[in-house]
Amino acid sequence: MSMQSKYIWMNGELVEFEKATIHFLTPALHYGVGVFEGIRCYATEQGPAIFRLREHLTRMVNSVKILGFRNFPYTVADLAEAVRLTVSVNGYEECYIRPLVYLTEGGWNLTVDAGKPAVGIAVWEWSNYLGEAALEKGIRANITSFTRHHPNVMMTKAKITGNYANSVLAKTESMRYGFEEAIMLDPQGYVAECTGENLFLVRDGAIYTPPTAPVLEGITRDTIKTLANELGYPVLESQVSRDQLYIADEVFVCGTAAECIALCEIDFRTIGDGKMGPVTHAVQKAFQAAIRGRHPRSAEWLDYVNTAVAEMAPVEEAAIDLGSFAD
Ligand SMILES: Cc1ncc(COP(=O)(O)O)c(C=O)c1O
């Protein structure tokens, strides 16, 4: 995977990729004090379009609030404009988008008040995170020995950078055991989520997903719930035990990076007949249509990028021309 692009947006300026660096003594790097988003831009017949941009950026601004930053200087609209500009000047039809707010200029006394929030936005070409084959064939997972955050230890509604040390521990363990993803249980022992995806199970034509308290409120999770309901499958939030996964007809996970992927084996037990099941298939198909502008819901969920700016040079001019991105 190459993460190389032309420009990274940093605190209001487009900076050449090689120059987009931060100092070793940046508190966020030492204490995990930052929040981020993972967003995707897809090629559609009307050009590149960003999927549920407003919802992602609203969640990021909420993460900023949860982490405790006061006086964050950007609104969702400002950030949306900056994201569209970054995609546009890099000239991608499809890309992954990574905005990050991080603590800088102080904060060594372990308070956010002693420092300031800085913001960067990077984009790069990143095809399916769990591999293209996973979309069709599904993947193998296990229950990790690491527990997901207790909601009063780490804030589970925020994409706080430090939260992801827990995901890294779990996923590293699972991959070393030969699995492709880790399923995490909450502190009560019920199924929570995967390291970067929410989880659903299908039984007797109904879809179940763990309640939101201990998990991230995934935007793909919300999308899948809407699409599944429209396909006639009820989606119920309910506590899910480990053994309910083993005897499910189907299990699937979803997230911006991974999209919608079947889990065909869990803890060495085959799920259903070991292939992507019909409900997962139907939901995945609707999701693929929605993200690529081919679904009745697409108009509401896609934010089209003005590619005209991509041809503009030098980049300073593009930065000044923010007005062309106004809603
Ligand atoms: C822990 C965790 N759960 C779930 C998700 C899925 O969220 P979304 O669908 O908004 O990408 C992610 C990815 O952002 C995640 O990191």
PDB file of N, CA and C in Angstrom, residues 3 8-9 35-40 57 60 83 86-87 95-101 119-124 126 129 159 161 164 257:
ATOM      1  N   MET A   3       0.974   5.137   0.629  1.00  0.00           N
ATOM      2  CA  MET A   3       0.172   6.220   1.224  1.00  0.00           C
ATOM      3  C   MET A   3       0.570   7.567   0.651  1.00  0.00           C
ATOM      4  N   ILE A   8      -0.942  17.155   1.702  1.00  0.00           N
ATOM      5  CA  ILE A   8      -1.679  16.896   2.951  1.00  0.00           C
ATOM      6  C   ILE A   8      -2.105  18.259   3.486  1.00  0.00           C
ATOM      7  N   TRP A   9      -3.355  18.334   3.885  1.00  0.00           N
ATOM      8  CA  TRP A   9      -3.884  19.595   4.436  1.00  0.00           C
ATOM      9  C   TRP A   9      -3.456  19.664   5.897  1.00  0.00           C
ATOM     10  N   VAL A  35      -7.874  12.617  17.952  1.00  0.00           N
ATOM     11  CA  VAL A  35      -9.067  11.928  17.458  1.00  0.00           C
ATOM     12  C   VAL A  35      -8.999  11.938  15.931  1.00  0.00           C
ATOM     13  N   PHE A  36      -9.602  10.939  15.336  1.00  0.00           N
ATOM     14  CA  PHE A  36      -9.510  10.870  13.876  1.00  0.00           C
ATOM     15  C   PHE A  36     -10.789  10.334  13.268  1.00  0.00           C
ATOM     16  N   GLU A  37     -10.838  10.372  11.947  1.00  0.00           N
ATOM     17  CA  GLU A  37     -11.924   9.754  11.190  1.00  0.00           C
ATOM     18  C   GLU A  37     -11.331   8.919  10.063  1.00  0.00           C
ATOM     19  N   GLY A  38     -12.084   7.954   9.603  1.00  0.00           N
ATOM     20  CA  GLY A  38     -11.746   7.193   8.404  1.00  0.00           C
ATOM     21  C   GLY A  38     -12.936   7.328   7.478  1.00  0.00           C
ATOM     22  N   ILE A  39     -12.720   7.890   6.298  1.00  0.00           N
ATOM     23  CA  ILE A  39     -13.818   8.217   5.374  1.00  0.00           C
ATOM     24  C   ILE A  39     -13.405   7.684   3.997  1.00  0.00           C
ATOM     25  N   ARG A  40     -14.380   7.368   3.148  1.00  0.00           N
ATOM     26  CA  ARG A  40     -14.005   6.938   1.797  1.00  0.00           C
ATOM     27  C   ARG A  40     -14.662   7.803   0.733  1.00  0.00           C
ATOM     28  N   LEU A  57     -17.725  13.761   9.866  1.00  0.00           N
ATOM     29  CA  LEU A  57     -17.116  14.953  10.476  1.00  0.00           C
ATOM     30  C   LEU A  57     -17.858  15.377  11.736  1.00  0.00           C
ATOM     31  N   MET A  60     -16.409  13.333  14.279  1.00  0.00           N
ATOM     32  CA  MET A  60     -15.078  13.809  14.675  1.00  0.00           C
ATOM     33  C   MET A  60     -15.188  15.001  15.621  1.00  0.00           C
ATOM     34  N   VAL A  83     -11.793  18.834   3.480  1.00  0.00           N
ATOM     35  CA  VAL A  83     -11.699  17.451   2.983  1.00  0.00           C
ATOM     36  C   VAL A  83     -11.905  17.432   1.471  1.00  0.00           C
ATOM     37  N   THR A  86      -8.855  18.708  -0.253  1.00  0.00           N
ATOM     38  CA  THR A  86      -7.726  17.769  -0.204  1.00  0.00           C
ATOM     39  C   THR A  86      -7.904  16.647  -1.222  1.00  0.00           C
ATOM     40  N   VAL A  87      -9.120  16.116  -1.317  1.00  0.00           N
ATOM     41  CA  VAL A  87      -9.378  15.061  -2.311  1.00  0.00           C
ATOM     42  C   VAL A  87      -9.155  15.631  -3.703  1.00  0.00           C
ATOM     43  N   CYS A  95     -10.473   7.268  -2.985  1.00  0.00           N
ATOM     44  CA  CYS A  95      -9.404   7.300  -1.980  1.00  0.00           C
ATOM     45  C   CYS A  95      -9.976   7.127  -0.584  1.00  0.00           C
ATOM     46  N   TYR A  96      -9.074   6.864   0.318  1.00  0.00           N
ATOM     47  CA  TYR A  96      -9.399   6.828   1.745  1.00  0.00           C
ATOM     48  C   TYR A  96      -9.003   8.196   2.298  1.00  0.00           C
ATOM     49  N   ILE A  97      -9.778   8.704   3.254  1.00  0.00           N
ATOM     50  CA  ILE A  97      -9.532  10.053   3.781  1.00  0.00           C
ATOM     51  C   ILE A  97      -9.311   9.956   5.283  1.00  0.00           C
ATOM     52  N   ARG A  98      -8.226  10.523   5.760  1.00  0.00           N
ATOM     53  CA  ARG A  98      -7.886  10.422   7.177  1.00  0.00           C
ATOM     54  C   ARG A  98      -7.669  11.808   7.799  1.00  0.00           C
ATOM     55  N   PRO A  99      -8.727  12.415   8.361  1.00  0.00           N
ATOM     56  CA  PRO A  99      -8.528  13.629   9.145  1.00  0.00           C
ATOM     57  C   PRO A  99      -8.100  13.246  10.562  1.00  0.00           C
ATOM     58  N   LEU A 100      -7.234  14.057  11.134  1.00  0.00           N
ATOM     59  CA  LEU A 100      -6.718  13.795  12.492  1.00  0.00           C
ATOM     60  C   LEU A 100      -6.604  15.109  13.253  1.00  0.00           C
ATOM     61  N   VAL A 101      -7.140  15.133  14.470  1.00  0.00           N
ATOM     62  CA  VAL A 101      -6.961  16.282  15.371  1.00  0.00           C
ATOM     63  C   VAL A 101      -5.997  15.802  16.451  1.00  0.00           C
ATOM     64  N   VAL A 119      -4.848  20.182  13.299  1.00  0.00           N
ATOM     65  CA  VAL A 119      -5.642  19.324  12.400  1.00  0.00           C
ATOM     66  C   VAL A 119      -4.882  19.029  11.113  1.00  0.00           C
ATOM     67  N   GLY A 120      -4.892  17.786  10.712  1.00  0.00           N
ATOM     68  CA  GLY A 120      -4.341  17.394   9.418  1.00  0.00           C
ATOM     69  C   GLY A 120      -5.352  16.539   8.665  1.00  0.00           C
ATOM     70  N   ILE A 121      -5.265  16.546   7.343  1.00  0.00           N
ATOM     71  CA  ILE A 121      -6.129  15.674   6.518  1.00  0.00           C
ATOM     72  C   ILE A 121      -5.266  15.060   5.416  1.00  0.00           C
ATOM     73  N   ALA A 122      -5.152  13.739   5.445  1.00  0.00           N
ATOM     74  CA  ALA A 122      -4.406  13.033   4.402  1.00  0.00           C
ATOM     75  C   ALA A 122      -5.367  12.183   3.581  1.00  0.00           C
ATOM     76  N   VAL A 123      -5.013  11.923   2.344  1.00  0.00           N
ATOM     77  CA  VAL A 123      -5.792  11.018   1.488  1.00  0.00           C
ATOM     78  C   VAL A 123      -4.815  10.077   0.784  1.00  0.00           C
ATOM     79  N   TRP A 124      -5.247   8.859   0.566  1.00  0.00           N
ATOM     80  CA  TRP A 124      -4.416   7.942  -0.213  1.00  0.00           C
ATOM     81  C   TRP A 124      -5.285   6.875  -0.849  1.00  0.00           C
ATOM     82  N   TRP A 126      -6.501   3.369  -1.237  1.00  0.00           N
ATOM     83  CA  TRP A 126      -6.514   2.204  -0.347  1.00  0.00           C
ATOM     84  C   TRP A 126      -7.711   1.352  -0.700  1.00  0.00           C
ATOM     85  N   TYR A 129      -9.591  -2.954   2.888  1.00  0.00           N
ATOM     86  CA  TYR A 129      -8.652  -3.112   3.991  1.00  0.00           C
ATOM     87  C   TYR A 129      -8.409  -4.578   4.356  1.00  0.00           C
ATOM     88  N   LYS A 159     -13.433   8.346  18.417  1.00  0.00           N
ATOM     89  CA  LYS A 159     -12.303   7.684  17.749  1.00  0.00           C
ATOM     90  C   LYS A 159     -11.019   8.347  18.268  1.00  0.00           C
ATOM     91  N   THR A 161      -7.224   8.358  19.322  1.00  0.00           N
ATOM     92  CA  THR A 161      -6.080   7.588  18.804  1.00  0.00           C
ATOM     93  C   THR A 161      -5.631   6.542  19.828  1.00  0.00           C
ATOM     94  N   TYR A 164      -6.912   2.950  20.111  1.00  0.00           N
ATOM     95  CA  TYR A 164      -6.548   1.945  19.104  1.00  0.00           C
ATOM     96  C   TYR A 164      -5.379   1.066  19.524  1.00  0.00           C
ATOM     97  N   ALA A 257     -13.319   1.190   6.340  1.00  0.00           N
ATOM     98  CA  ALA A 257     -12.127   0.620   5.699  1.00  0.00           C
ATOM     99  C   ALA A 257     -12.429  -0.757   5.117  1.00  0.00           C
TER     100      ALA A 257
END
